[in-house]
Amino acid sequence: MHPALAADLARLPELLAATHRTAAETLATLDARPVVPRAEPEGPEGPEPHHEPLPDRPAGADGALAAFQHRWAPRLSASAGPRYLGFVTGGATPAALAGDWLTAVHDQNSNSALDGAGQALERETVGWLRELFHLGPAHTGTFVSGATMSNTTGLAIAREWLGERLGVSPAEDGAAALGPVRVLSGAPHSSIAKALSVLGLGRSSLVAVPTLPGREAVDPAALDRALADTPGPAVVVANAGTVNTVDFDDLRAVAALKEHHDFWLHTDAAFGAFAALSPARAHLAAGLDASDSLCVDLHKWLNVPYDSAVQFTRRRDLQARVFQNAAAYLGPLGDHPDLVHLTPENSHRLRALAAWFTLRAYGREGHREIVERDIACAEALGAALDRDPAFRLLAPVRLNVVCFTLAAEPTAARLTAIREAIRSEVFVTPTVYAGTPALRAAFSNWRTTQSDVRRAAEALRTAAREIA
Ligand SMILES: *Cc1c(COP(=O)(O)O)cnc(C)c1O
């Protein structure tokens, strides 16, 4: 063993303690740091800091920790903190963080039953999530890295289902065996088009179905007509929580169309599924269980560290047909295929452990409190901006996102000026909604409170005055 490795091994408890001190300090100052630090002034090589050469001689873990703290940590955003309201971004609950640390400590490759109880732990966690989202026992679930991968996996199963209907197997013979495919959706997330590109169905297989007037929710009558116009079986992507205005398709009305049309129902409920935790909002997600495949992100509103999501489906048999990884040492598929046969990944970390920890620690009640507090924060910011003559809401606050713009001259340039002015205090992301440049503030962090909402509203008010 190299002496540097031997020395670190001998001092392992001390090194872990030093890392622990650094982590605790980072988290203790999360609230005080700039939410998104300013970019470096551009040097000759662009906005990135000067890159160091690959070290030849070991500095040991201490040296790496010191270099990281000095050069990189100050340049990272406080996205784990309470006023990072960009995209849809969760933090990490204390228990989830502990689970994530132990994931690396145990360093499992939990893809087969040959090796320890990792798979069983994942199944227990999936069972808890199924209950949390009111899904029935017909749904099985697997962990993947994020909602994009969950959508891709769900649509891969949909592709195989289309093959079953047409008497071919895309998994064996390629997507071309299907002929042209139609994927119908009202306001799909950008990852759906990406998934269709990856799967060989093509981005152009996505057919936009009209939404209800002034809404991002699909018009069920228009979907009915689009299905009637589709020759052969189709795929419908229902959206349960759009990123701009958190609108929900009427999932029960969409599922009811199966009485007259032959389609696979994939639902993208990346963060919208969490509406099921709040009795006052559960109606938005009612009907999730009718999905043939379903995407739920966990690094958003469950507040586990990146990267984590679940893919649920009613057709594990088709899932295994797509993703089976036949090899002599892996054994037959059987009724309970190993995880290696169920997702694009073969090797993967024990990703379920962080979710297991936070659910074991805080339960349904604790996670409901996070969801309801975030919703109340979004409502409060929405109300504050609605009262402020400088701003205008572009949609009602349906769940946890405020979509708003400047009341006067809402140009992209002026909105960028607002974002730049506030970004050490609060981070929001730009969008365009119904043709109007806009900003979104999304609440999905377990740390956020009403005092953060007051700081965000104040920062926005001040910035609007400065650019006026
Ligand atoms: C975030 C999101 C995705 C993509 O999720 P990743 O975790 O970034 O891959 C897909 N759909 C919806 C509705 C989302 O909010």
Coordinates of N, CA and C in Angstrom, one line a residue, residues 78-306:
A78 N -25.6 27.7 -2.4 CA -26.3 27.2 -1.2 C -27.6 26.6 -1.6
S79 N -27.6 25.6 -2.5 CA -28.8 25.0 -3.0 C -29.4 24.1 -2.0
A80 N -28.7 23.7 -1.0 CA -29.2 22.9 0.1 C -30.0 23.8 1.1
G81 N -29.9 25.1 0.9 CA -30.5 26.1 1.9 C -31.9 26.5 1.6
P82 N -32.4 27.4 2.5 CA -33.9 27.7 2.4 C -34.3 28.7 1.4
R83 N -33.4 29.5 0.8 CA -33.9 30.5 -0.2 C -33.3 30.2 -1.6
Y84 N -33.0 29.0 -1.9 CA -32.7 28.6 -3.2 C -34.0 28.1 -3.8
L85 N -34.7 29.0 -4.6 CA -36.0 28.7 -5.0 C -36.0 28.4 -6.6
G86 N -34.8 28.1 -7.1 CA -34.7 27.8 -8.5 C -35.2 26.4 -8.9
F87 N -35.5 26.2 -10.2 CA -36.0 24.9 -10.7 C -37.0 24.3 -9.7
V88 N -36.9 23.1 -9.3 CA -37.6 22.5 -8.2 C -36.6 21.8 -7.4
T89 N -36.1 22.4 -6.3 CA -34.9 21.9 -5.7 C -35.1 21.6 -4.2
G90 N -34.9 20.3 -3.9 CA -35.0 20.0 -2.5 C -33.7 20.1 -1.8
G91 N -33.7 20.0 -0.4 CA -32.5 19.9 0.3 C -32.2 18.5 0.8
A92 N -31.6 18.3 1.9 CA -31.4 17.0 2.5 C -31.8 17.1 3.9
T93 N -32.8 16.3 4.4 CA -33.1 16.3 5.8 C -32.0 15.7 6.6
P94 N -31.9 16.0 7.9 CA -30.8 15.4 8.6 C -30.7 13.9 8.5
A95 N -31.8 13.2 8.5 CA -31.8 11.8 8.4 C -31.3 11.3 7.0
A96 N -31.8 12.0 6.0 CA -31.4 11.7 4.6 C -29.9 11.8 4.4
L97 N -29.4 12.9 5.0 CA -27.9 13.1 4.9 C -27.2 12.0 5.6
A98 N -27.6 11.6 6.8 CA -27.0 10.5 7.5 C -27.1 9.2 6.6
G99 N -28.2 9.0 6.0 CA -28.4 7.8 5.2 C -27.4 7.9 4.0
D100 N -27.3 9.1 3.4 CA -26.4 9.2 2.2 C -24.9 9.0 2.6
W101 N -24.5 9.5 3.8 CA -23.1 9.2 4.2 C -22.9 7.7 4.3
L102 N -23.9 7.0 5.0 CA -23.7 5.6 5.2 C -23.8 4.8 3.9
T103 N -24.5 5.4 2.9 CA -24.5 4.7 1.6 C -23.1 4.6 1.0
A104 N -22.3 5.6 1.2 CA -20.9 5.6 0.7 C -20.1 4.7 1.6
V105 N -20.4 4.7 2.9 CA -19.6 3.9 3.8 C -19.8 2.4 3.5
H106 N -21.0 2.0 3.2 CA -21.2 0.6 2.9 C -20.9 0.2 1.5
D107 N -21.0 1.2 0.6 CA -20.5 1.1 -0.8 C -21.0 -0.2 -1.4
Q108 N -22.3 -0.4 -1.4 CA -23.0 -1.6 -1.9 C -23.2 -1.4 -3.4
N109 N -23.1 -2.4 -4.2 CA -23.7 -2.4 -5.5 C -24.9 -3.3 -5.5
S110 N -26.0 -2.7 -5.1 CA -27.2 -3.5 -4.7 C -28.0 -3.9 -5.9
N111 N -27.4 -4.6 -6.9 CA -28.2 -4.9 -8.1 C -28.6 -6.4 -8.2
S112 N -28.2 -7.2 -7.2 CA -28.5 -8.6 -7.3 C -28.7 -9.2 -5.9
A113 N -29.5 -10.3 -5.9 CA -29.8 -10.9 -4.7 C -28.6 -11.8 -4.2
L114 N -27.6 -11.9 -5.1 CA -26.4 -12.7 -4.7 C -25.7 -12.0 -3.5
D115 N -26.0 -10.8 -3.3 CA -25.1 -9.9 -2.5 C -25.9 -9.1 -1.5
G116 N -26.1 -9.7 -0.3 CA -26.6 -8.9 0.8 C -28.0 -8.5 0.6
A117 N -28.5 -7.6 1.6 CA -29.9 -7.3 1.7 C -30.2 -6.0 1.0
G118 N -29.3 -5.4 0.2 CA -29.6 -4.1 -0.4 C -30.9 -4.1 -1.2
Q119 N -31.1 -5.1 -2.0 CA -32.4 -5.1 -2.8 C -33.6 -5.2 -1.9
A120 N -33.5 -5.9 -0.8 CA -34.7 -6.0 0.1 C -34.9 -4.7 0.7
L121 N -33.8 -3.9 1.1 CA -34.0 -2.6 1.6 C -34.7 -1.7 0.6
E122 N -34.3 -1.8 -0.6 CA -34.9 -1.0 -1.7 C -36.4 -1.3 -1.8
R123 N -36.7 -2.6 -1.7 CA -38.1 -3.0 -1.9 C -39.0 -2.5 -0.7
E124 N -38.4 -2.5 0.5 CA -39.1 -2.0 1.7 C -39.4 -0.5 1.5
T125 N -38.4 0.2 1.0 CA -38.5 1.7 0.8 C -39.6 2.0 -0.3
V126 N -39.5 1.2 -1.4 CA -40.5 1.4 -2.5 C -41.9 1.2 -1.9
G127 N -42.1 0.2 -1.0 CA -43.4 -0.1 -0.4 C -43.9 1.1 0.4
W128 N -43.0 1.7 1.1 CA -43.3 2.9 1.9 C -43.8 4.0 1.0
L129 N -43.0 4.2 -0.1 CA -43.3 5.3 -1.1 C -44.7 5.1 -1.7
R130 N -44.9 3.8 -2.0 CA -46.2 3.4 -2.6 C -47.4 3.9 -1.7
E131 N -47.2 3.6 -0.4 CA -48.2 4.0 0.5 C -48.4 5.5 0.6
L132 N -47.2 6.2 0.6 CA -47.2 7.7 0.7 C -48.0 8.3 -0.4
F133 N -47.9 7.7 -1.6 CA -48.6 8.3 -2.8 C -49.9 7.6 -3.1
H134 N -50.4 6.8 -2.2 CA -51.7 6.1 -2.3 C -51.7 5.2 -3.6
L135 N -50.7 4.5 -3.8 CA -50.6 3.6 -5.0 C -51.0 2.2 -4.5
G136 N -51.6 1.4 -5.3 CA -52.0 0.0 -5.0 C -50.9 -0.9 -5.1
P137 N -51.1 -2.2 -4.7 CA -50.0 -3.2 -4.7 C -49.6 -3.7 -6.1
A138 N -50.4 -3.3 -7.1 CA -50.1 -3.7 -8.5 C -48.9 -2.9 -9.0
H139 N -48.5 -1.8 -8.4 CA -47.4 -1.1 -8.8 C -46.1 -1.6 -8.1
T140 N -45.1 -1.9 -8.9 CA -43.8 -2.2 -8.4 C -42.9 -0.9 -8.7
G141 N -41.8 -0.8 -8.0 CA -41.0 0.4 -8.2 C -39.5 0.1 -8.2
T142 N -38.8 0.9 -8.9 CA -37.3 0.8 -8.8 C -36.7 2.2 -8.7
F143 N -35.6 2.2 -8.1 CA -34.9 3.5 -7.9 C -34.0 3.8 -9.2
V144 N -34.1 5.1 -9.6 CA -33.2 5.5 -10.7 C -32.6 6.9 -10.2
S145 N -31.9 7.5 -11.1 CA -31.1 8.7 -10.7 C -31.9 10.0 -10.7
G146 N -33.0 10.0 -11.4 CA -33.8 11.3 -11.4 C -35.0 11.1 -12.2
A147 N -35.9 12.1 -12.3 CA -37.1 12.0 -13.0 C -36.9 11.8 -14.5
T148 N -35.8 12.4 -15.1 CA -35.6 12.1 -16.5 C -35.4 10.7 -16.8
M149 N -34.6 10.0 -15.9 CA -34.3 8.6 -16.1 C -35.6 7.8 -15.8
S150 N -36.4 8.3 -14.8 CA -37.7 7.6 -14.5 C -38.6 7.7 -15.7
N151 N -38.7 8.9 -16.3 CA -39.6 9.1 -17.5 C -39.0 8.2 -18.6
T152 N -37.7 8.1 -18.8 CA -37.1 7.3 -19.9 C -37.5 5.8 -19.7
T153 N -37.3 5.4 -18.4 CA -37.6 4.0 -18.1 C -39.1 3.7 -18.3
G154 N -40.0 4.6 -17.9 CA -41.4 4.4 -18.0 C -41.8 4.3 -19.5
L155 N -41.2 5.2 -20.3 CA -41.5 5.2 -21.7 C -40.9 4.1 -22.5
A156 N -39.8 3.5 -21.9 CA -39.3 2.3 -22.5 C -40.2 1.1 -22.3
I157 N -40.9 1.1 -21.2 CA -41.9 0.0 -20.9 C -43.1 0.3 -21.8
A158 N -43.5 1.5 -22.0 CA -44.6 1.9 -22.9 C -44.2 1.4 -24.3
R159 N -43.0 1.6 -24.7 CA -42.6 1.1 -26.1 C -42.7 -0.4 -26.2
E160 N -42.4 -1.1 -25.2 CA -42.5 -2.6 -25.3 C -44.0 -3.0 -25.3
W161 N -44.8 -2.2 -24.5 CA -46.3 -2.5 -24.5 C -46.9 -2.2 -26.0
L162 N -46.4 -1.2 -26.6 CA -46.9 -1.0 -28.0 C -46.5 -2.2 -28.8
G163 N -45.3 -2.7 -28.6 CA -44.9 -3.9 -29.4 C -45.8 -5.1 -29.1
E164 N -46.1 -5.3 -27.8 CA -47.0 -6.4 -27.4 C -48.4 -6.2 -28.2
R165 N -48.9 -5.0 -28.2 CA -50.1 -4.8 -29.0 C -50.0 -5.1 -30.4
L166 N -48.8 -4.8 -31.0 CA -48.7 -5.0 -32.5 C -48.0 -6.3 -32.8
G167 N -47.7 -7.1 -31.8 CA -47.1 -8.4 -32.1 C -45.7 -8.4 -32.5
V168 N -44.9 -7.4 -32.0 CA -43.5 -7.4 -32.2 C -42.8 -7.0 -30.9
S169 N -41.5 -7.1 -30.8 CA -40.8 -6.7 -29.6 C -39.7 -5.7 -30.0
P170 N -39.9 -4.5 -29.6 CA -38.9 -3.5 -29.9 C -37.6 -3.8 -29.1
A171 N -37.7 -4.5 -28.0 CA -36.4 -4.8 -27.3 C -35.6 -5.8 -28.1
E172 N -36.2 -6.7 -28.8 CA -35.5 -7.6 -29.7 C -35.2 -7.1 -31.0
D173 N -36.2 -6.4 -31.6 CA -36.1 -6.1 -33.1 C -35.8 -4.6 -33.3
G174 N -35.8 -3.8 -32.3 CA -35.6 -2.4 -32.5 C -36.9 -1.6 -32.6
A175 N -36.8 -0.3 -32.3 CA -38.0 0.6 -32.3 C -38.6 0.7 -33.7
A176 N -37.8 0.4 -34.7 CA -38.4 0.6 -36.1 C -39.5 -0.4 -36.3
A177 N -39.5 -1.6 -35.6 CA -40.5 -2.6 -35.8 C -41.9 -2.1 -35.5
L178 N -42.0 -1.0 -34.7 CA -43.3 -0.4 -34.4 C -43.9 0.4 -35.5
G179 N -43.1 0.9 -36.4 CA -43.6 1.9 -37.3 C -43.8 3.2 -36.5
P180 N -44.5 4.2 -37.1 CA -44.7 5.5 -36.5 C -45.5 5.4 -35.2
V181 N -45.0 6.1 -34.2 CA -45.7 6.0 -32.8 C -46.1 7.4 -32.5
R182 N -47.3 7.5 -31.8 CA -47.7 8.8 -31.3 C -47.8 8.9 -29.8
V183 N -47.1 9.9 -29.2 CA -47.1 10.1 -27.8 C -47.8 11.4 -27.6
L184 N -49.0 11.3 -26.9 CA -49.9 12.5 -26.8 C -49.7 13.1 -25.4
S185 N -49.6 14.5 -25.4 CA -49.5 15.1 -24.1 C -49.9 16.6 -24.1
G186 N -50.4 17.1 -23.0 CA -50.7 18.5 -23.0 C -49.5 19.5 -22.8
A187 N -48.9 19.4 -21.7 CA -47.8 20.3 -21.4 C -46.7 19.5 -20.8
P188 N -46.0 18.6 -21.6 CA -45.0 17.7 -21.1 C -43.7 18.5 -20.7
H189 N -43.0 17.9 -19.7 CA -41.7 18.4 -19.3 C -40.7 18.1 -20.4
S190 N -39.7 18.9 -20.5 CA -38.7 18.8 -21.6 C -38.0 17.4 -21.6
S191 N -38.0 16.7 -20.4 CA -37.3 15.4 -20.4 C -38.1 14.4 -21.1
I192 N -39.4 14.6 -21.4 CA -40.2 13.6 -22.2 C -39.6 13.5 -23.6
A193 N -39.4 14.7 -24.2 CA -38.8 14.7 -25.6 C -37.4 14.1 -25.6
K194 N -36.7 14.4 -24.6 CA -35.3 13.8 -24.5 C -35.4 12.2 -24.4
A195 N -36.4 11.8 -23.6 CA -36.5 10.3 -23.5 C -36.9 9.7 -24.8
L196 N -37.8 10.4 -25.5 CA -38.2 9.8 -26.8 C -37.1 9.8 -27.8
S197 N -36.2 10.8 -27.7 CA -35.0 10.7 -28.6 C -34.1 9.5 -28.2
V198 N -33.9 9.4 -26.9 CA -33.0 8.2 -26.5 C -33.6 6.9 -26.9
L199 N -34.9 6.8 -26.8 CA -35.6 5.5 -27.0 C -35.8 5.1 -28.5
G200 N -35.4 6.0 -29.4 CA -35.5 5.7 -30.8 C -36.9 6.0 -31.3
L201 N -37.8 6.5 -30.5 CA -39.1 6.9 -31.0 C -39.1 8.3 -31.6
G202 N -38.2 9.1 -31.2 CA -38.0 10.4 -31.9 C -38.8 11.5 -31.2
R203 N -38.1 12.6 -31.2 CA -38.8 13.8 -30.5 C -40.1 14.1 -31.3
S204 N -40.1 13.8 -32.6 CA -41.3 14.2 -33.4 C -42.5 13.3 -33.2
S205 N -42.3 12.2 -32.4 CA -43.5 11.3 -32.1 C -44.4 12.0 -31.0
L206 N -43.8 13.1 -30.4 CA -44.6 13.8 -29.4 C -45.6 14.7 -30.1
V207 N -46.9 14.5 -29.8 CA -48.0 15.3 -30.4 C -48.6 16.2 -29.3
A208 N -48.6 17.5 -29.5 CA -49.1 18.4 -28.5 C -50.6 18.4 -28.6
V209 N -51.2 18.1 -27.4 CA -52.7 18.1 -27.3 C -53.1 19.5 -26.7
P210 N -54.1 20.1 -27.2 CA -54.5 21.4 -26.6 C -54.8 21.3 -25.1
T211 N -54.4 22.4 -24.4 CA -54.7 22.4 -22.9 C -56.0 23.2 -22.7
L212 N -56.5 23.2 -21.5 CA -57.7 24.0 -21.2 C -57.4 25.5 -21.3
P213 N -58.4 26.3 -21.6 CA -58.1 27.7 -21.7 C -57.4 28.3 -20.5
G214 N -56.3 29.0 -20.8 CA -55.5 29.7 -19.7 C -54.9 28.7 -18.7
R215 N -54.7 27.5 -19.1 CA -54.2 26.4 -18.2 C -53.1 25.6 -18.9
E216 N -52.3 24.9 -18.1 CA -51.4 23.9 -18.6 C -51.9 22.5 -18.5
A217 N -53.1 22.3 -18.0 CA -53.7 21.0 -17.9 C -54.4 20.6 -19.3
V218 N -54.2 19.4 -19.6 CA -54.7 18.9 -20.9 C -56.2 19.0 -20.9
D219 N -56.8 19.3 -22.1 CA -58.2 19.4 -22.3 C -58.7 17.9 -22.6
P220 N -59.4 17.3 -21.7 CA -59.7 15.9 -21.9 C -60.5 15.6 -23.2
A221 N -61.4 16.6 -23.6 CA -62.1 16.4 -24.8 C -61.2 16.4 -26.0
A222 N -60.2 17.3 -26.0 CA -59.2 17.4 -27.1 C -58.4 16.1 -27.1
L223 N -58.1 15.6 -25.9 CA -57.3 14.3 -25.9 C -58.1 13.2 -26.5
D224 N -59.4 13.2 -26.1 CA -60.3 12.2 -26.7 C -60.3 12.2 -28.2
R225 N -60.4 13.4 -28.8 CA -60.4 13.6 -30.2 C -59.0 13.1 -30.8
A226 N -57.9 13.5 -30.1 CA -56.6 13.2 -30.7 C -56.4 11.6 -30.6
L227 N -56.9 11.0 -29.6 CA -56.8 9.5 -29.6 C -57.7 8.9 -30.7
A228 N -58.8 9.5 -30.9 CA -59.7 9.0 -32.0 C -59.0 9.1 -33.3
D229 N -58.2 10.1 -33.5 CA -57.5 10.3 -34.7 C -56.2 9.5 -34.9
T230 N -55.8 8.8 -33.8 CA -54.6 8.0 -33.8 C -54.9 6.6 -34.3
P231 N -54.2 6.2 -35.4 CA -54.4 4.8 -35.8 C -53.6 3.9 -34.9
G232 N -54.2 2.8 -34.4 CA -53.5 1.9 -33.5 C -53.2 2.4 -32.1
P233 N -52.6 1.6 -31.3 CA -52.3 2.0 -29.9 C -51.4 3.2 -29.8
A234 N -51.6 4.0 -28.7 CA -50.8 5.2 -28.5 C -50.3 5.2 -27.1
V235 N -49.5 6.2 -26.8 CA -49.0 6.5 -25.5 C -49.5 7.9 -25.1
V236 N -50.0 8.0 -23.9 CA -50.4 9.3 -23.3 C -49.5 9.6 -22.2
V237 N -48.9 10.8 -22.2 CA -48.2 11.3 -21.0 C -49.0 12.3 -20.3
A238 N -49.5 11.9 -19.1 CA -50.2 12.8 -18.3 C -49.3 13.6 -17.4
N239 N -49.6 14.8 -17.1 CA -48.7 15.7 -16.3 C -49.4 16.0 -15.0
A240 N -48.7 15.6 -13.9 CA -49.2 15.9 -12.6 C -48.3 16.8 -11.9
G241 N -48.4 18.1 -12.2 CA -47.5 19.1 -11.7 C -46.6 19.6 -12.7
T242 N -47.0 20.7 -13.5 CA -46.1 21.3 -14.5 C -45.1 22.2 -13.8
V243 N -44.0 22.4 -14.4 CA -43.0 23.2 -13.6 C -43.3 24.7 -13.6
N244 N -44.0 25.2 -14.6 CA -44.3 26.7 -14.6 C -45.4 27.0 -13.6
T245 N -46.5 26.4 -13.7 CA -47.7 26.8 -12.9 C -48.2 25.7 -12.0
V246 N -47.5 24.5 -12.0 CA -47.9 23.3 -11.2 C -49.4 23.0 -11.5
D247 N -49.7 22.9 -12.8 CA -51.0 22.5 -13.2 C -51.1 21.0 -13.3
F248 N -52.2 20.4 -13.0 CA -52.4 19.0 -13.1 C -53.5 18.6 -14.1
D249 N -53.1 17.6 -15.0 CA -54.1 17.0 -15.8 C -55.2 16.4 -14.9
D250 N -56.4 16.3 -15.3 CA -57.4 15.6 -14.6 C -57.2 14.1 -14.8
L251 N -56.4 13.5 -13.9 CA -55.9 12.1 -14.1 C -57.0 11.1 -14.2
R252 N -58.1 11.3 -13.5 CA -59.2 10.4 -13.6 C -59.9 10.5 -14.9
A253 N -60.1 11.7 -15.4 CA -60.7 11.9 -16.7 C -59.8 11.3 -17.8
V254 N -58.5 11.5 -17.7 CA -57.6 10.9 -18.7 C -57.7 9.4 -18.7
A255 N -57.6 8.8 -17.5 CA -57.7 7.3 -17.4 C -59.0 6.8 -17.9
A256 N -60.1 7.5 -17.7 CA -61.4 7.1 -18.2 C -61.5 6.9 -19.7
L257 N -60.6 7.6 -20.4 CA -60.6 7.5 -21.9 C -60.2 6.1 -22.3
K258 N -59.6 5.4 -21.4 CA -59.2 4.0 -21.8 C -60.4 3.1 -22.1
E259 N -61.6 3.6 -21.7 CA -62.8 2.8 -22.1 C -63.0 2.8 -23.6
H260 N -62.6 3.8 -24.2 CA -62.8 3.9 -25.7 C -61.6 3.9 -26.5
H261 N -60.4 4.0 -25.9 CA -59.2 4.1 -26.7 C -58.1 3.1 -26.1
D262 N -57.2 2.7 -27.0 CA -56.1 1.8 -26.5 C -54.9 2.6 -26.3
F263 N -54.5 2.9 -25.1 CA -53.2 3.6 -24.9 C -52.6 3.2 -23.6
W264 N -51.3 3.5 -23.5 CA -50.5 3.3 -22.3 C -50.5 4.7 -21.6
L265 N -50.8 4.7 -20.3 CA -50.8 5.9 -19.6 C -49.6 6.1 -18.7
H266 N -48.7 7.0 -19.1 CA -47.5 7.3 -18.3 C -47.8 8.6 -17.6
T267 N -47.6 8.7 -16.3 CA -47.8 10.0 -15.6 C -46.5 10.5 -15.1
D268 N -46.2 11.8 -15.4 CA -45.0 12.5 -14.9 C -45.5 13.3 -13.7
A269 N -45.2 12.7 -12.5 CA -45.6 13.3 -11.2 C -44.4 13.6 -10.4
A270 N -43.3 14.1 -11.1 CA -42.0 14.3 -10.5 C -42.1 14.9 -9.1
F271 N -42.8 16.0 -9.0 CA -42.9 16.6 -7.6 C -44.4 16.7 -7.3
G272 N -45.3 16.6 -8.3 CA -46.7 16.8 -8.1 C -47.3 15.6 -7.2
A273 N -46.7 14.4 -7.3 CA -47.2 13.3 -6.5 C -47.2 13.7 -5.0
F274 N -46.4 14.6 -4.6 CA -46.3 15.0 -3.1 C -47.6 15.7 -2.7
A275 N -48.4 16.2 -3.6 CA -49.7 16.7 -3.3 C -50.5 15.7 -2.5
A276 N -50.3 14.4 -2.7 CA -51.0 13.4 -2.0 C -50.8 13.4 -0.5
L277 N -49.7 14.0 -0.1 CA -49.4 14.1 1.4 C -50.2 15.1 2.1
S278 N -50.8 16.1 1.4 CA -51.6 17.1 2.0 C -53.1 16.9 1.8
P279 N -53.8 16.6 2.9 CA -55.2 16.3 2.7 C -56.0 17.4 1.9
A280 N -55.5 18.7 2.0 CA -56.2 19.8 1.3 C -55.8 19.8 -0.2
R281 N -54.7 19.1 -0.6 CA -54.3 19.2 -2.0 C -54.4 17.8 -2.6
A282 N -54.7 16.8 -1.9 CA -54.6 15.4 -2.4 C -55.5 15.2 -3.7
H283 N -56.5 16.0 -3.8 CA -57.4 15.8 -4.9 C -56.7 16.1 -6.3
L284 N -55.6 16.9 -6.2 CA -54.8 17.2 -7.4 C -54.2 16.0 -8.0
A285 N -53.7 15.1 -7.1 CA -53.0 13.9 -7.5 C -53.9 12.7 -7.6
A286 N -55.2 12.9 -7.3 CA -56.2 11.7 -7.3 C -56.2 11.0 -8.7
G287 N -56.0 9.7 -8.7 CA -56.0 9.0 -9.9 C -54.6 8.6 -10.3
L288 N -53.6 8.9 -9.6 CA -52.2 8.5 -9.9 C -52.1 7.0 -10.1
D289 N -52.9 6.3 -9.3 CA -52.8 4.8 -9.3 C -53.1 4.2 -10.6
A290 N -54.0 4.9 -11.4 CA -54.4 4.3 -12.7 C -53.3 4.4 -13.7
S291 N -52.2 5.0 -13.4 CA -51.1 5.1 -14.4 C -50.5 3.7 -14.7
D292 N -50.1 3.4 -15.9 CA -49.4 2.2 -16.2 C -47.9 2.3 -15.8
S293 N -47.4 3.5 -15.9 CA -46.1 3.9 -15.4 C -46.1 5.3 -14.9
L294 N -45.2 5.5 -13.9 CA -45.4 6.7 -13.1 C -44.0 7.2 -12.7
C295 N -43.7 8.5 -12.8 CA -42.4 9.0 -12.4 C -42.5 9.9 -11.2
V296 N -41.7 9.6 -10.2 CA -41.7 10.5 -9.0 C -40.2 10.8 -8.6
D297 N -39.9 12.0 -8.5 CA -38.5 12.4 -8.1 C -38.4 12.4 -6.6
L298 N -37.3 12.0 -6.0 CA -37.1 12.1 -4.6 C -36.2 13.2 -4.2
H299 N -35.3 13.6 -5.1 CA -34.3 14.7 -4.7 C -35.0 16.0 -4.8
K300 N -36.3 16.1 -5.1 CA -37.0 17.3 -5.0 C -37.7 17.3 -3.7
W301 N -39.0 16.9 -3.6 CA -39.8 17.2 -2.4 C -39.6 16.2 -1.3
L302 N -39.0 15.0 -1.5 CA -38.7 14.2 -0.4 C -37.5 14.7 0.4
N303 N -36.7 15.6 -0.2 CA -35.5 16.1 0.4 C -34.5 15.1 0.8
V304 N -34.2 14.2 -0.2 CA -33.0 13.4 -0.1 C -31.9 14.0 -1.0
P305 N -30.6 13.8 -0.8 CA -29.6 14.4 -1.6 C -29.7 13.9 -3.1
Y306 N -29.2 14.6 -4.0 CA -29.1 14.1 -5.4 C -28.2 12.9 -5.3

